[in-house]
Structure formats: structure tokens, C-alpha cells
């Protein structure tokens, strides 16, 4: 049965490759969590490859009390939450307007939004910095949130618009006959129907805001306003972050674990949302 | 439709348009304006008009003059071929004529400027001095992109093919491979910084313990840092390409393969005659996404190396960020424009190529 052997061998090679890469993706995080539970001196001796002699949460306590991680964490939650809500409302309104309502310049606005998705401006943060500074929004929460709303806006409008285009018009018609205004049709009929689109928009933007670095770095210089990514970067450059490896790893664990857990619970939706977002853009 | 209704309809788009205008459209045009200015070192809002000096500093006077000349000539050629004719109906004939004349005039102006600049250079004997720090940072970005296009995409493709075949366990691999793109660049970068840095040398220790001790080296040292950064980026980013390619592979109908099998095509034949042609649009999509994503990386180098040692991993956007930090806003804008133009040209020509292959 040479054919059978050949096939088995083939599968063996495939799985070896897959498992090796998969291990390389998982191992660093297991290693990170393991190391974060030991004192630095122990880590330097065993390089984090052995289980801790005695589990201790000293590093975690430090990251929250001295490392300011709690503030960064809450900031990130606040920014993500507000930005995503704003994006969902604003972009579904706009998507509905572009898909169903008539007004002058509609197509122009839509093409502009499309063009914005296709033209990269690698240095967009430079003019934004100057503009925000000149209107006094630099180093404010609202400035950062608005900037992040803008980052996710064009893609989300596009997603909503294409979704609304595919919906049949009957439901709206009957609502209109019942005397609903346009705003109420949007809120009571269209928005609930658009749940799949909302799911993609929420997931894509939430991860985008949570992981965003450069705009936060440019806009926010006050430590109390910084989100987690910038906070981690600052912490890693402090004297503790540079020398106490296990403390830094505790901070990284605090930042990574919630995302990993949410990801494992919602992996199907997250993978779908992220790829939908990436391929449209 | 009356005015009032128009206004009501428009108000649905208004919030989006307001934010979009202030945070995208105005900055977009403001970049061009800023790139012609130099800010004072104490206050970035105090801008002085310097014309095209930032571009001259970046390109060097000689190359800038040559570029202006090329632009002038191509504008004139474009106008004389009269591409505008296609655009216009009979009614717009006069508009086409005006556009043609304006283009010729602009091209002529660029050409005259270019010739003048060259005469001036030879008079003043200016030495050739492009901004090497900037161009080196661009070179580094593209070096990493090269790794992304080859190593990262081949890995993604190989893994996608593997998972496509091993259908039963595919779900778990998908979850695992996509974990890294979901986690932020900063987390991955800092984790790798601890693993790879010379002290305590975790990765080197790992290599020794599996008998590859001769490979151990200073991964973040000045010889290796850029390659380490590139490979780290590939490792973090292959999940995107993997998911997109896998989705593409699974849309190819199984019957095609079976029909080919009956016709006696071997595995390699099936791969080159069915898989690749069916996937061409998706492969190009992945290539474009890789280029756009990799040339503009900033989070990973910032966390992993902070551009060091001695600027060896300062990639282009990091360079722009540093210029902004030194309040060289005008210069940073000019750099951003040049990089953006390179990216737009690249991605649009790739789109064109992919369309040509398709037809």
C-alpha cells in the first residue's frame, strides 16, 4: 500500500509543521504567566522554564500599586467603550442615511469615505497633533476619543451601508405607513435588523481602540489619561520595567489575559469581524 | 423634494461628516500645507513658510530638481496625448481644452523650475546630500516588508494549505494562529524584548537546551536587531494572511479537484492549475495588506527595540514620530507625504496588475 503510506507521511509532515508553529504561538504566553508568579532573582536563574517554588503575587501587587496599571486599564476600558458606542451610533445613522435617504452630495460623501479607506497617510498623526493643539484638544480624553472615532468611522459606515442595501424595503414601508419618523425607523426597525453588521463593527473597533498606540502616544502626555498600551510602554521604560523582568511580565499578563479570555469565548465572531474589517479596508 | 426634507435627510450623515472633516479631510490637506513650513523649536504652532525646502532637504537639491523635471515632462506628454478627450462629452469639449492648456502650463512651469534649479546648482557647486537618516529608515521598512512578503506570506500560505487538508483539527489551529494578531503589538513586542535580550538571555538558553547553542547570539544587538524585528513582525502577523487565504481556499469547489484527479493530474499539477489561479485575487489582497501593514509598523519596533541600538531599527514611521517629537512638524509632514505617495503608487499598481492577470 505505497499510496496509503505516502498519504500518512504527508499528513505527518503537515501536522508537524502546524503543531510547531502552534506551540510557538502558545508557549510564550504560558512562559510569561509562569514567570510573572516568581521573584526576579528566581527568574534569572531558571529563565522562567521551571514552575515557581512558591506562587507569589508580589509582582501583580506592585504593578497595580506603584506601576499605575489600574489607571491605564480603566482608561483603556473607558476609551474603548465610549469610542465603540459613538462609532456604532454615528456610523449606523450615516449608513442608513446613505443607503435609504435622498439628499444632494450623497454619492460624493460616500466616495470620499471610500477614498479615505484606500489612501494611506502614514503621518496622519502629525497634522492631527498640530490641529488638536491649536483647538486645545491635545492631551484631553475627548480629543483622543474623537480621533479614534474617526479612525473607525469610514469602515463602519461602509459596513452598515452595504448591509442596509441588502435589506428589503417592506419593513420600513409598513413602519412609515404606521406614521414613524425617519429617526424612529432607524432606531426601531433598521438598527435592530443590522445586528450582524453591528457585531462586526463593535468587535473590529473595540480591538482597534484597545490595541491602538501611536495616536494615544501623540495626543496624550498626561499619565492619568494614558491607555494601557502607552502605559505599558512607559512602564517598560521605567527603571523597574527595565530591570525587574517578572514585574513587567505581570503587567503584560494583566494586559493580555482579559483579551485572551474574551478571544477564546468569542473566537468565531472575533475572527470573522477582524477579517471582514481587514479585507474591506 | 423640499429643502426641509433634504436638510432632515442630510442630518443623518452630519455627525459622521463633521468628525470626518475635522479628523480626516482637514488633516489630509493640512499635511500638504504643513510640509511647506518649518515650526519654531519652542512652539509648533509658530509656523514659518519655507516653500519646498523640506523636500529639497529630504531628496537633496539635485534629485528634487530632477523629479520636478520628470514631473513636468510627463505632464506635458500626458496633455499632448490628450487623455482628456475620453473624459468629455461634446458639451464639455471646451473644458477639456482648458484642462489641457492648464496641464501643459503646469508641466512647463515644473520643467522651467527644474532647469533653473540645475543651473543654480552648477553655479553654487552644491554637494549631493539627501537625508540619509530618513532614506535609511525607509529602506529598513521595506527590508521588513520584504520579509513579510516572502517569509510571512509563504508561512501563512503553507499553514493555510495544511489546515485546509487537515479539516478536522482546523478549527483549533485557526484559533491559535489568530491569537497573536488579536493581542496588541506592545504586549508582543515587550514579551519578545524580555525573551530575546542578551541578559538574562532566555531565548539563547532555550537554544542551548535543545542543542543549538552555536546559534545563540545577541538577537537585539546591532547586527541582528533589524532581522529580529522583521522575523518577530512576521511571527506576529502571519495570522491575518492565514485566515484570509484559508477562507479563499475553502471557497474552491472540491469537484474541481476531483475532476482533475480523474483526468490524471498529479498533486503539483492540481496545485498550479487550480489552486493558484483560483486564489490570485486573494493572494494580491494579502500582498497589498502586507505591504500597507508592514511599511507602516511602529508599535512593534517601539516596544521591542525603541529604534535602537544606535538607530539600527528606526523604521520610517518611527522616524516621522521622532521628528514630530523634536517639533519638526513640517519636515515630518513632508516625510509622511513621500511615504504615502510611495504606498499609494505601490498598492494601485498591484491592483492593476491583479486585474490584468484576472482578465
Coordinates of C-alpha atoms in Angstrom, one line a residue:
Chain A
X1 CA 0.0 0.0 0.0
X2 CA 2.5 2.6 -1.0
X3 CA -0.3 5.1 -1.7
X4 CA -1.5 4.8 1.9
X5 CA 2.0 5.2 3.4
X6 CA 2.6 8.2 1.2
X7 CA -0.6 9.8 2.5
X8 CA 0.2 9.1 6.1
X9 CA 3.7 10.6 5.7
X10 CA 2.2 13.6 4.0
X11 CA -0.2 14.2 6.9
X12 CA 2.6 13.7 9.4
X13 CA 4.7 16.4 7.8
X14 CA 1.7 18.8 7.7
X15 CA 0.9 18.2 11.3
X16 CA 4.5 18.5 12.5
X17 CA 4.7 22.0 10.9
X18 CA 1.3 23.0 12.2
X19 CA 2.0 21.9 15.7
X20 CA 5.4 23.5 15.8
X21 CA 4.0 26.9 14.8
X22 CA 1.1 26.5 17.1
X23 CA 3.4 25.8 20.0
X24 CA 5.5 28.8 19.2
X25 CA 2.3 30.9 19.4
X26 CA 1.2 29.5 22.8
X27 CA 4.4 28.8 24.6
X28 CA 5.5 32.4 25.1
X29 CA 2.3 33.2 27.0
X30 CA 2.4 30.2 29.2
X31 CA 6.0 31.1 29.9
X32 CA 5.0 34.7 30.6
X33 CA 2.3 33.8 33.1
X34 CA 4.6 31.3 34.8
X35 CA 7.4 33.7 35.2
X36 CA 5.2 36.5 36.4
X37 CA 4.5 34.4 39.5
X38 CA 8.1 34.3 40.7
X39 CA 10.6 36.8 42.1
X40 CA 13.0 38.3 39.7
X41 CA 16.0 36.5 41.2
X42 CA 14.5 33.1 40.7
X43 CA 13.6 34.0 37.1
X44 CA 17.2 35.0 36.3
X45 CA 18.4 31.6 37.5
X46 CA 15.9 29.3 35.7
X47 CA 14.9 31.6 32.8
X48 CA 11.3 31.0 33.6
X49 CA 11.4 27.4 32.4
X50 CA 10.5 25.9 35.8
X51 CA 7.4 26.2 37.9
X52 CA 7.7 28.8 40.6
X53 CA 9.0 27.5 44.0
X54 CA 6.2 29.3 45.7
X55 CA 3.4 31.1 43.8
X56 CA 3.6 34.7 44.8
X57 CA 1.6 37.7 43.6
X58 CA 4.1 40.3 44.7
X59 CA 4.6 41.4 41.1
X60 CA 0.9 41.9 40.4
X61 CA 0.5 43.9 43.6
X62 CA 3.4 46.1 42.5
X63 CA 2.1 46.7 39.0
X64 CA -1.2 48.0 40.5
X65 CA 0.1 50.0 43.5
X66 CA 3.3 51.5 42.1
X67 CA 3.0 50.8 38.4
X68 CA -0.2 52.7 37.9
X69 CA -1.6 49.9 35.8
X70 CA -5.1 50.2 37.3
X71 CA -5.5 53.7 35.9
X72 CA -4.2 52.7 32.5
X73 CA -6.6 49.8 32.5
X74 CA -9.6 51.8 33.4
X75 CA -8.7 54.5 30.8
X76 CA -8.5 51.8 28.1
X77 CA -11.9 50.5 29.1
X78 CA -13.3 54.0 29.1
X79 CA -11.9 54.9 25.7
X80 CA -12.9 51.6 24.1
X81 CA -16.4 51.7 25.5
X82 CA -17.1 55.3 24.5
X83 CA -15.4 55.1 21.1
X84 CA -17.3 52.0 20.1
X85 CA -20.7 53.4 21.2
X86 CA -20.0 56.6 19.3
X87 CA -18.9 54.8 16.2
X88 CA -22.0 52.4 16.3
X89 CA -24.4 55.3 16.6
X90 CA -22.8 57.7 14.2
X91 CA -21.9 55.2 11.5
X92 CA -25.3 53.4 11.6
X93 CA -27.0 56.7 11.3
X94 CA -24.8 57.7 8.4
X95 CA -25.1 54.2 6.8
X96 CA -28.8 54.4 6.9
X97 CA -28.8 57.9 5.5
X98 CA -26.6 57.0 2.6
X99 CA -28.4 53.8 1.9
X100 CA -32.0 54.9 2.0
X101 CA -32.4 58.7 2.1
X102 CA -32.0 61.2 -0.7
X103 CA -30.1 64.4 -0.4
X104 CA -27.6 66.4 -2.5
X105 CA -24.0 65.4 -2.4
X106 CA -24.8 61.9 -1.1
X107 CA -22.7 60.0 -3.5
X108 CA -19.8 62.4 -3.2
X109 CA -19.8 61.9 0.6
X110 CA -19.8 58.1 0.1
X111 CA -17.0 58.1 -2.4
X112 CA -15.0 60.4 -0.1
X113 CA -15.4 57.9 2.7
X114 CA -14.3 55.1 0.3
X115 CA -11.3 57.0 -0.8
X116 CA -10.3 57.6 2.8
X117 CA -10.2 53.9 3.4
X118 CA -7.9 53.4 0.4
X119 CA -5.4 56.2 0.7
X120 CA -2.9 55.6 3.5
X121 CA -1.5 58.7 5.3
X122 CA 1.4 57.2 7.3
X123 CA 2.0 60.6 9.0
X124 CA -1.7 61.4 9.8
X125 CA -0.7 61.9 13.4
X126 CA 1.5 64.9 12.5
X127 CA -1.2 67.3 11.2
X128 CA -3.6 66.0 13.8
X129 CA -1.2 66.9 16.6
X130 CA -1.0 70.5 15.3
X131 CA -4.7 70.8 14.8
X132 CA -5.6 69.4 18.2
X133 CA -3.1 71.6 19.8
X134 CA -4.5 74.7 18.1
X135 CA -8.0 74.0 19.2
X136 CA -7.0 72.9 22.7
X137 CA -8.0 69.3 22.5
X138 CA -4.4 68.0 22.8
X139 CA -4.0 65.9 26.0
X140 CA -7.7 65.6 26.6
X141 CA -9.9 62.5 26.7
X142 CA -12.4 63.9 24.3
X143 CA -9.7 64.7 21.7
X144 CA -8.4 61.2 21.8
X145 CA -11.9 59.6 21.7
X146 CA -12.9 61.7 18.7
X147 CA -9.7 60.9 16.9
X148 CA -10.3 57.2 17.5
X149 CA -14.0 57.5 16.4
X150 CA -12.7 59.0 13.1
X151 CA -10.2 56.1 12.7
X152 CA -13.1 53.5 12.7
X153 CA -15.7 55.6 11.1
X154 CA -15.2 55.1 7.4
X155 CA -15.0 51.3 7.5
X156 CA -18.1 51.1 9.8
X157 CA -20.2 53.4 7.6
X158 CA -19.2 51.2 4.7
X159 CA -20.2 48.0 6.5
X160 CA -23.6 49.5 7.6
X161 CA -24.3 51.0 4.2
X162 CA -23.7 47.7 2.4
X163 CA -25.7 45.8 5.0
X164 CA -28.7 48.2 4.7
X165 CA -28.6 48.0 0.9
X166 CA -29.3 44.3 1.1
X167 CA -32.3 44.6 3.4
X168 CA -35.8 44.5 1.8
X169 CA -37.7 47.7 2.0
X170 CA -41.1 46.3 3.1
X171 CA -40.5 46.6 6.8
X172 CA -39.6 50.3 6.6
X173 CA -42.6 50.9 4.3
X174 CA -45.0 49.4 6.8
X175 CA -43.4 51.4 9.7
X176 CA -43.7 54.6 7.6
X177 CA -47.4 53.9 6.9
X178 CA -47.8 53.5 10.7
X179 CA -46.5 57.0 11.0
X180 CA -43.0 56.5 12.2
X181 CA -40.5 59.3 11.5
X182 CA -37.1 58.6 9.9
X183 CA -35.3 58.7 13.2
X184 CA -37.7 56.2 14.7
X185 CA -37.5 53.9 11.7
X186 CA -33.7 53.9 12.1
X187 CA -33.8 53.2 15.8
X188 CA -36.8 50.8 16.0
X189 CA -36.5 49.0 12.6
X190 CA -33.2 49.3 10.9
X191 CA -30.8 49.3 13.8
X192 CA -32.2 46.1 15.4
X193 CA -32.1 44.4 12.0
X194 CA -28.5 45.3 11.5
X195 CA -27.2 43.2 14.4
X196 CA -24.7 41.2 12.3
X197 CA -23.2 44.4 11.0
X198 CA -23.1 45.9 14.5
X199 CA -21.3 42.8 15.7
X200 CA -18.6 43.2 13.2
X201 CA -18.3 46.9 13.8
X202 CA -18.1 46.5 17.6
X203 CA -15.5 43.8 17.6
X204 CA -13.3 45.3 14.9
X205 CA -13.4 48.8 16.5
X206 CA -13.1 47.6 20.1
X207 CA -9.9 45.6 19.3
X208 CA -8.6 48.5 17.2
X209 CA -9.0 51.0 20.0
X210 CA -7.8 48.7 22.7
X211 CA -4.6 48.0 20.8
X212 CA -4.0 51.5 19.4
X213 CA -0.7 53.0 20.2
X214 CA 0.5 55.9 18.1
X215 CA -2.3 58.3 18.4
X216 CA -2.5 57.8 22.1
X217 CA 1.2 58.4 22.3
X218 CA 0.9 61.6 20.3
X219 CA -2.2 63.0 21.8
X220 CA -2.0 62.1 25.5
X221 CA 1.0 63.1 27.5
X222 CA -0.6 63.2 30.9
X223 CA 0.0 59.9 32.8
X224 CA -3.5 59.9 34.2
X225 CA -5.1 59.9 30.8
X226 CA -2.9 57.2 29.1
X227 CA -4.5 54.0 27.9
X228 CA -3.0 50.6 28.6
X229 CA -0.7 50.3 25.6
X230 CA 1.0 53.6 26.2
X231 CA 1.1 52.8 29.9
X232 CA 2.8 49.5 29.3
X233 CA 5.4 51.2 27.1
X234 CA 6.1 53.8 29.7
X235 CA 6.3 51.2 32.4
X236 CA 8.7 49.1 30.4
X237 CA 11.0 52.1 30.0
X238 CA 11.0 52.9 33.7
X239 CA 13.8 51.6 35.9
X240 CA 11.6 48.9 37.3
X241 CA 10.4 47.8 33.9
X242 CA 13.9 47.6 32.5
X243 CA 15.4 45.5 35.3
X244 CA 12.5 43.7 37.1
X245 CA 11.6 41.3 34.3
X246 CA 9.0 39.4 36.2
X247 CA 7.2 42.6 37.3
X248 CA 7.0 43.6 33.7
X249 CA 5.6 40.2 32.8
X250 CA 3.0 40.6 35.5
X251 CA 1.9 43.8 33.8
X252 CA 1.9 42.2 30.4
X253 CA -0.2 39.3 31.8
X254 CA -2.7 41.8 33.3
X255 CA -3.0 43.4 29.8
X256 CA -3.1 40.2 27.8
X257 CA -5.2 37.8 29.9
X258 CA -8.6 39.6 29.5
X259 CA -8.1 39.8 25.8
X260 CA -7.1 36.1 25.6
X261 CA -10.1 35.1 27.6
X262 CA -12.6 37.3 25.6
X263 CA -11.0 36.0 22.5
X264 CA -11.3 32.3 23.5
X265 CA -15.0 32.9 24.3
X266 CA -15.9 34.8 21.2
X267 CA -13.2 33.5 18.8
X268 CA -15.6 32.7 16.0
X269 CA -17.0 36.3 16.0
X270 CA -13.7 37.9 16.5
X271 CA -12.0 36.1 13.6
X272 CA -15.0 36.9 11.4
X273 CA -15.1 40.6 12.5
X274 CA -11.3 41.2 12.1
X275 CA -11.1 39.6 8.7
X276 CA -14.2 41.4 7.5
X277 CA -12.6 44.6 8.6
X278 CA -9.2 43.9 7.2
X279 CA -10.4 42.7 3.8
X280 CA -12.9 45.5 3.2
X281 CA -10.1 48.1 4.0
Chain B
X1 CA -38.2 67.1 -2.5
X2 CA -38.3 70.3 -0.5
X3 CA -35.4 71.9 1.3
X4 CA -36.6 70.9 4.8
X5 CA -36.7 67.2 3.9
X6 CA -33.3 67.4 2.3
X7 CA -32.0 69.0 5.5
X8 CA -33.5 66.3 7.7
X9 CA -32.0 63.6 5.5
X10 CA -28.7 65.3 5.5
X11 CA -28.7 65.5 9.3
X12 CA -28.3 61.7 9.4
X13 CA -24.9 62.0 7.9
X14 CA -23.9 65.2 9.6
X15 CA -22.3 63.8 12.8
X16 CA -20.2 61.5 10.7
X17 CA -19.3 64.2 8.2
X18 CA -18.3 66.6 11.0
X19 CA -15.9 64.2 12.7
X20 CA -14.6 63.0 9.3
X21 CA -14.0 66.6 8.2
X22 CA -12.1 67.7 11.2
X23 CA -10.1 64.5 11.8
X24 CA -9.5 63.3 8.2
X25 CA -10.2 65.8 5.5
X26 CA -8.7 68.8 7.1
X27 CA -5.6 67.0 8.3
X28 CA -5.2 65.4 4.9
X29 CA -4.9 68.8 3.1
X30 CA -3.2 70.4 6.1
X31 CA -0.4 67.9 5.7
X32 CA 0.4 69.4 2.3
X33 CA 0.3 72.9 3.8
X34 CA 2.4 71.9 6.8
X35 CA 5.0 70.3 4.6
X36 CA 5.8 73.8 3.2
X37 CA 6.5 75.1 6.7
X38 CA 9.1 75.0 9.4
X39 CA 7.9 75.3 13.0
X40 CA 9.9 77.2 15.6
X41 CA 11.7 75.0 18.0
X42 CA 9.7 76.3 21.0
X43 CA 6.2 76.4 19.7
X44 CA 4.9 74.1 17.0
X45 CA 2.0 76.5 16.3
X46 CA 4.5 79.1 15.2
X47 CA 5.0 78.2 11.6
X48 CA 7.2 79.9 9.0
X49 CA 6.7 79.4 5.3
X50 CA 9.8 77.8 3.7
X51 CA 8.4 76.7 0.4
X52 CA 9.7 73.3 -0.9
X53 CA 12.8 73.4 1.3
X54 CA 11.8 70.4 3.4
X55 CA 11.5 68.3 0.2
X56 CA 14.9 69.6 -1.0
X57 CA 16.4 68.6 2.3
X58 CA 14.9 65.1 2.1
X59 CA 15.7 64.4 -1.6
X60 CA 18.8 66.6 -1.9
X61 CA 18.6 69.6 -4.3
X62 CA 19.8 67.5 -7.3
X63 CA 17.2 64.7 -7.1
X64 CA 14.4 67.2 -6.3
X65 CA 15.2 69.2 -9.4
X66 CA 15.3 66.0 -11.4
X67 CA 12.0 64.9 -10.0
X68 CA 10.4 68.2 -10.9
X69 CA 11.8 67.9 -14.4
X70 CA 10.4 64.4 -14.8
X71 CA 7.0 65.5 -13.4
X72 CA 7.0 68.4 -15.9
X73 CA 7.8 66.3 -18.9
X74 CA 5.2 63.6 -18.0
X75 CA 2.6 66.3 -17.5
X76 CA 3.3 67.8 -20.9
X77 CA 3.3 64.3 -22.6
X78 CA 0.1 63.5 -20.9
X79 CA -1.5 66.7 -22.1
X80 CA -0.4 66.3 -25.7
X81 CA -1.7 62.7 -25.8
X82 CA -4.9 64.4 -24.9
X83 CA -6.3 61.9 -22.5
X84 CA -9.0 64.4 -21.6
X85 CA -10.9 63.7 -24.8
X86 CA -12.1 60.4 -23.3
X87 CA -13.5 62.2 -20.3
X88 CA -15.7 64.7 -22.0
X89 CA -18.9 64.6 -24.0
X90 CA -19.4 67.2 -26.7
X91 CA -20.7 69.7 -24.3
X92 CA -17.5 69.6 -22.2
X93 CA -15.1 69.9 -25.2
X94 CA -14.1 73.4 -24.1
X95 CA -13.4 72.2 -20.6
X96 CA -11.2 69.5 -21.9
X97 CA -9.3 72.1 -23.9
X98 CA -8.8 74.3 -20.9
X99 CA -7.6 71.4 -18.8
X100 CA -5.1 70.5 -21.5
X101 CA -3.7 74.0 -21.6
X102 CA -3.5 74.2 -17.8
X103 CA -1.7 70.9 -17.6
X104 CA 0.8 72.0 -20.3
X105 CA 1.4 75.2 -18.4
X106 CA 2.0 73.4 -15.1
X107 CA 4.3 70.9 -16.8
X108 CA 6.2 73.8 -18.4
X109 CA 6.5 75.5 -15.1
X110 CA 7.9 72.4 -13.5
X111 CA 10.3 72.0 -16.4
X112 CA 11.5 75.6 -16.2
X113 CA 11.9 75.3 -12.4
X114 CA 13.9 72.1 -12.9
X115 CA 16.3 73.7 -15.5
X116 CA 16.7 76.8 -13.4
X117 CA 17.5 74.7 -10.3
X118 CA 20.1 72.7 -12.2
X119 CA 21.7 75.9 -13.5
X120 CA 21.7 77.2 -9.9
X121 CA 23.3 74.0 -8.6
X122 CA 26.1 74.2 -11.0
X123 CA 26.7 77.8 -10.1
X124 CA 26.8 77.2 -6.4
X125 CA 28.5 73.8 -6.6
X126 CA 26.2 72.3 -4.0
X127 CA 27.2 68.9 -2.8
X128 CA 24.8 65.9 -3.1
X129 CA 23.2 65.4 0.3
X130 CA 19.9 63.6 0.6
X131 CA 18.6 63.0 4.2
X132 CA 20.2 59.6 4.6
X133 CA 18.7 59.1 8.1
X134 CA 15.2 59.2 6.5
X135 CA 16.0 57.1 3.5
X136 CA 17.7 54.5 5.6
X137 CA 14.6 54.3 7.8
X138 CA 12.5 53.8 4.6
X139 CA 15.0 51.1 3.5
X140 CA 14.5 49.4 6.8
X141 CA 10.7 49.5 6.5
X142 CA 11.0 47.9 3.1
X143 CA 13.5 45.4 4.3
X144 CA 10.9 44.3 6.9
X145 CA 8.3 44.3 4.2
X146 CA 10.4 42.0 2.0
X147 CA 10.5 39.6 4.9
X148 CA 6.7 40.0 5.3
X149 CA 6.1 39.3 1.6
X150 CA 8.3 36.3 1.4
X151 CA 8.6 34.6 4.8
X152 CA 5.4 35.7 6.4
X153 CA 3.1 35.1 3.4
X154 CA 4.7 31.8 2.5
X155 CA 4.3 30.6 6.0
X156 CA 0.7 31.8 6.0
X157 CA 0.0 30.1 2.7
X158 CA 1.7 26.8 3.8
X159 CA -0.2 26.7 7.0
X160 CA -3.5 27.6 5.3
X161 CA -2.9 24.7 2.8
X162 CA -2.1 22.4 5.7
X163 CA -5.2 23.3 7.7
X164 CA -7.3 23.1 4.5
X165 CA -6.2 19.5 4.2
X166 CA -6.4 18.6 7.9
X167 CA -10.0 19.7 8.1
X168 CA -10.9 18.1 11.4
X169 CA -8.5 19.9 13.6
X170 CA -8.5 23.0 11.5
X171 CA -10.7 24.9 13.9
X172 CA -8.2 24.8 16.8
X173 CA -5.3 25.9 14.5
X174 CA -7.4 28.9 13.4
X175 CA -8.0 30.0 17.0
X176 CA -4.3 29.6 17.9
X177 CA -2.8 31.3 14.9
X178 CA -5.1 34.3 15.2
X179 CA -4.3 34.9 18.8
X180 CA -1.2 36.9 18.0
X181 CA -2.8 39.5 15.7
X182 CA -5.5 40.0 18.3
X183 CA -3.1 40.8 21.1
X184 CA -1.5 44.2 20.8
X185 CA 1.8 44.9 19.3
X186 CA 3.1 46.4 22.5
X187 CA 2.4 43.2 24.5
X188 CA 4.1 41.0 21.9
X189 CA 7.0 43.4 21.5
X190 CA 7.7 43.7 25.2
X191 CA 7.4 39.9 25.7
X192 CA 9.9 39.3 22.9
X193 CA 12.2 42.0 24.3
X194 CA 12.5 40.0 27.6
X195 CA 12.9 36.7 25.7
X196 CA 15.5 37.9 23.2
X197 CA 17.6 40.5 25.1
X198 CA 21.1 39.4 25.9
X199 CA 20.6 39.4 29.6
X200 CA 19.0 37.2 31.0
X201 CA 19.2 35.5 27.6
X202 CA 16.1 33.4 27.7
X203 CA 16.0 32.5 24.0
X204 CA 19.7 31.7 23.9
X205 CA 19.2 29.5 26.9
X206 CA 16.4 27.7 25.1
X207 CA 18.5 27.2 22.0
X208 CA 21.3 25.7 24.2
X209 CA 19.0 23.4 25.9
X210 CA 17.8 21.9 22.6
X211 CA 21.3 21.6 21.4
X212 CA 21.5 24.6 19.1
X213 CA 23.9 26.5 21.3
X214 CA 26.1 27.6 18.4
X215 CA 23.2 29.7 17.1
X216 CA 23.0 31.7 20.3
X217 CA 23.8 35.4 19.8
X218 CA 22.8 38.9 20.8
X219 CA 19.5 39.0 18.9
X220 CA 18.9 42.7 19.7
X221 CA 22.5 43.7 19.0
X222 CA 23.4 46.0 16.2
X223 CA 24.0 43.3 13.6
X224 CA 20.8 41.2 14.2
X225 CA 18.3 43.7 15.6
X226 CA 16.6 44.6 12.3
X227 CA 16.3 41.0 11.1
X228 CA 15.0 40.0 14.6
X229 CA 12.4 42.8 14.3
X230 CA 11.4 41.6 10.8
X231 CA 11.0 38.0 11.9
X232 CA 9.1 39.0 15.0
X233 CA 6.8 41.0 12.9
X234 CA 6.2 38.0 10.6
X235 CA 5.5 35.8 13.5
X236 CA 3.0 38.2 15.0
X237 CA 1.3 39.0 11.7
X238 CA 1.0 35.7 9.7
X239 CA -2.4 35.0 11.3
X240 CA -4.2 37.6 9.1
X241 CA -2.9 36.2 5.8
X242 CA -3.5 32.7 7.1
X243 CA -7.2 33.4 7.8
X244 CA -7.8 35.2 4.6
X245 CA -6.0 32.6 2.5
X246 CA -7.8 29.8 4.3
X247 CA -11.2 31.3 3.6
X248 CA -10.2 31.6 0.0
X249 CA -9.0 28.0 -0.2
X250 CA -12.3 26.8 1.2
X251 CA -14.3 28.5 -1.5
X252 CA -12.6 26.4 -4.2
X253 CA -15.2 23.7 -5.0
X254 CA -14.0 20.2 -4.3
X255 CA -15.4 18.9 -7.6
X256 CA -12.7 20.8 -9.5
X257 CA -10.0 18.8 -7.8
X258 CA -11.9 15.6 -8.3
X259 CA -12.4 16.2 -11.9
X260 CA -8.7 17.0 -12.3
X261 CA -7.8 13.8 -10.4
X262 CA -10.0 11.7 -12.8
X263 CA -8.2 13.4 -15.7
X264 CA -5.0 12.2 -14.3
X265 CA -3.5 15.4 -13.0
X266 CA -1.0 14.9 -10.2
X267 CA -0.9 16.9 -6.9
X268 CA 1.6 19.5 -8.2
X269 CA -0.4 20.0 -11.4
X270 CA -3.7 20.4 -9.4
X271 CA -1.9 23.0 -7.3
X272 CA -0.6 25.1 -10.1
X273 CA -3.5 24.8 -12.4
X274 CA -6.4 25.0 -10.0
X275 CA -5.4 26.4 -6.6
X276 CA -3.1 29.2 -7.6
X277 CA -5.3 30.7 -10.4
X278 CA -8.4 30.5 -8.3
X279 CA -6.6 32.3 -5.5
X280 CA -5.0 35.1 -7.5
X281 CA -7.3 37.9 -6.3
X282 CA -6.9 36.8 -2.7
X283 CA -3.2 36.5 -3.0
X284 CA -2.9 40.0 -4.3
X285 CA -5.2 41.2 -1.5
X286 CA -2.9 39.6 1.0
X287 CA 0.2 41.1 -0.7
X288 CA -1.3 44.6 -0.6
X289 CA -2.4 44.3 3.0
X290 CA 1.1 43.0 3.9
X291 CA 2.7 46.0 2.3
X292 CA 0.4 48.6 3.8
X293 CA 0.6 47.0 7.2
X294 CA 4.3 46.4 7.3
X295 CA 5.7 49.6 5.8
X296 CA 3.8 51.5 8.5
X297 CA 4.8 49.4 11.5
X298 CA 5.5 51.4 14.6
X299 CA 4.2 49.6 17.7
X300 CA 6.5 46.6 17.5
X301 CA 9.8 48.4 17.0
X302 CA 8.8 50.9 19.7
X303 CA 8.3 48.1 22.2
X304 CA 11.0 45.7 21.0
X305 CA 13.9 48.0 20.4
X306 CA 12.8 51.6 20.5
X307 CA 14.6 52.1 17.2
X308 CA 17.9 51.1 18.7
X309 CA 20.7 50.1 19.0
X310 CA 22.1 53.3 17.6
X311 CA 19.1 53.8 15.3
X312 CA 19.5 50.5 13.5
X313 CA 15.8 49.6 13.8
X314 CA 14.4 53.1 13.3
X315 CA 11.7 52.4 10.7
X316 CA 10.1 55.1 8.6
X317 CA 7.1 55.9 10.7
X318 CA 9.2 55.8 13.9
X319 CA 11.5 58.4 12.2
X320 CA 8.4 60.6 11.5
X321 CA 7.4 60.2 15.1
X322 CA 10.8 61.3 16.3
X323 CA 10.8 64.3 14.0
X324 CA 7.4 65.3 15.5
X325 CA 8.9 64.9 19.0
X326 CA 11.6 67.2 18.0
X327 CA 8.9 69.6 16.9
X328 CA 9.9 69.4 13.2
X329 CA 6.3 69.2 12.2
X330 CA 6.8 70.5 8.6
X331 CA 9.6 68.1 7.9
X332 CA 7.7 65.2 9.4
X333 CA 4.7 66.0 7.2
X334 CA 6.9 66.1 4.1
X335 CA 8.3 62.7 5.0
X336 CA 4.8 61.3 5.6
X337 CA 3.6 62.6 2.2
X338 CA 6.5 61.0 0.4
X339 CA 5.9 57.7 2.2
X340 CA 2.2 57.9 1.5
X341 CA 2.8 58.6 -2.2
X342 CA 5.1 55.5 -2.4
X343 CA 2.4 53.4 -0.7
X344 CA -0.4 54.6 -2.9
X345 CA 1.6 54.1 -6.1
X346 CA 2.6 50.6 -5.0
X347 CA -0.9 49.4 -4.0
X348 CA -2.6 50.8 -7.0
X349 CA -0.1 49.3 -9.4
X350 CA -0.5 46.0 -7.7
X351 CA -4.3 46.3 -8.1
X352 CA -3.9 47.0 -11.7
X353 CA -1.6 44.0 -12.2
X354 CA -4.0 41.7 -10.4
X355 CA -6.9 42.9 -12.7
X356 CA -4.7 42.3 -15.7
X357 CA -3.9 38.8 -14.6
X358 CA -7.6 38.1 -14.0
X359 CA -8.7 39.0 -17.4

